[in-house]
GROMACS .gro file of C-alpha atoms in nm:
model
   81
    1MET     CA    1   0.000   0.000   0.000
    2GLU     CA    2   0.292   0.232   0.070
    3PHE     CA    3   0.422   0.205  -0.283
    4ALA     CA    4   0.111   0.106  -0.478
    5LYS     CA    5  -0.105   0.385  -0.338
    6ASN     CA    6   0.175   0.623  -0.233
    7MET     CA    7   0.073   0.617   0.134
    8LYS     CA    8   0.271   0.686   0.448
    9ILE     CA    9   0.321   0.380   0.671
   10ASP     CA   10   0.052   0.476   0.925
   11LYS     CA   11  -0.210   0.535   0.655
   12ALA     CA   12  -0.110   0.214   0.478
   13LYS     CA   13  -0.152   0.014   0.801
   14GLU     CA   14  -0.494   0.172   0.857
   15ALA     CA   15  -0.606   0.091   0.503
   16VAL     CA   16  -0.490  -0.271   0.522
   17SER     CA   17  -0.642  -0.322   0.866
   18LYS     CA   18  -0.979  -0.193   0.740
   19LYS     CA   19  -0.968  -0.428   0.440
   20LEU     CA   20  -0.879  -0.722   0.665
   21GLY     CA   21  -1.140  -0.632   0.928
   22VAL     CA   22  -0.897  -0.605   1.220
   23ASP     CA   23  -0.753  -0.309   1.405
   24LYS     CA   24  -0.393  -0.214   1.334
   25TYR     CA   25  -0.276  -0.346   1.671
   26GLU     CA   26  -0.417  -0.692   1.594
   27MET     CA   27  -0.210  -0.693   1.276
   28ALA     CA   28   0.100  -0.714   1.498
   29ASP     CA   29  -0.040  -1.016   1.686
   30GLU     CA   30   0.099  -1.327   1.516
   31THR     CA   31  -0.177  -1.556   1.648
   32VAL     CA   32  -0.457  -1.334   1.518
   33MET     CA   33  -0.282  -1.289   1.184
   34ARG     CA   34  -0.208  -1.660   1.139
   35GLU     CA   35  -0.577  -1.744   1.182
   36LEU     CA   36  -0.678  -1.461   0.952
   37ARG     CA   37  -0.420  -1.561   0.688
   38GLU     CA   38  -0.552  -1.919   0.695
   39GLU     CA   39  -0.912  -1.800   0.669
   40LEU     CA   40  -0.845  -1.557   0.380
   41GLY     CA   41  -0.599  -1.782   0.194
   42ILE     CA   42  -0.327  -1.516   0.180
   43GLY     CA   43  -0.036  -1.742   0.271
   44LEU     CA   44   0.131  -1.836   0.595
   45VAL     CA   45   0.479  -1.755   0.716
   46THR     CA   46   0.560  -2.116   0.809
   47GLY     CA   47   0.347  -2.284   0.545
   48MET     CA   48   0.080  -2.547   0.588
   49PRO     CA   49  -0.020  -2.837   0.361
   50GLY     CA   50  -0.306  -2.735   0.135
   51ALA     CA   51  -0.278  -2.363   0.212
   52PRO     CA   52  -0.203  -2.124  -0.075
   53PHE     CA   53   0.155  -2.001  -0.110
   54GLY     CA   54   0.358  -1.810  -0.364
   55VAL     CA   55   0.172  -1.664  -0.660
   56PRO     CA   56  -0.173  -1.801  -0.562
   57ALA     CA   57  -0.141  -1.635  -0.220
   58LYS     CA   58  -0.026  -1.310  -0.383
   59MET     CA   59  -0.326  -1.322  -0.617
   60ASN     CA   60  -0.556  -1.358  -0.316
   61ILE     CA   61  -0.385  -1.058  -0.153
   62GLU     CA   62  -0.418  -0.862  -0.478
   63GLY     CA   63  -0.793  -0.923  -0.491
   64LEU     CA   64  -0.847  -0.860  -0.122
   65LEU     CA   65  -0.663  -0.528  -0.114
   66GLY     CA   66  -0.757  -0.413  -0.463
   67LEU     CA   67  -0.395  -0.377  -0.575
   68LYS     CA   68  -0.200  -0.466  -0.887
   69ILE     CA   69   0.102  -0.682  -0.799
   70ASN     CA   70   0.366  -0.697  -1.071
   71SER     CA   71   0.456  -1.063  -1.020
   72CYS     CA   72   0.088  -1.159  -1.058
   73GLU     CA   73   0.061  -0.956  -1.377
   74HIS     CA   74   0.377  -1.122  -1.509
   75PHE     CA   75   0.234  -1.466  -1.428
   76ARG     CA   76  -0.093  -1.385  -1.610
   77ASN     CA   77   0.102  -1.267  -1.915
   78MET     CA   78   0.303  -1.591  -1.915
   79LEU     CA   79  -0.022  -1.790  -1.915
   80LYS     CA   80  -0.152  -1.600  -2.219
   81ARG     CA   81   0.140  -1.711  -2.437
   0.00000   0.00000   0.00000
């Protein structure tokens, strides 16, 4: 959000916390975020069998936050060939 939407860090944290439905202090809680990451399919730090990771997780993040992520765009372009 900082780079994609040209936001300062505090505003970016607020925007992401609103999209995720948590307050910005819960975003620092690893237990809350692990459960939320599992629920939303946006990837886990330690990984888990069956959970999205890599590009699929980034694509879920892209849709959830309404951003354009370059690696996802690159992957889509590779699929079109």
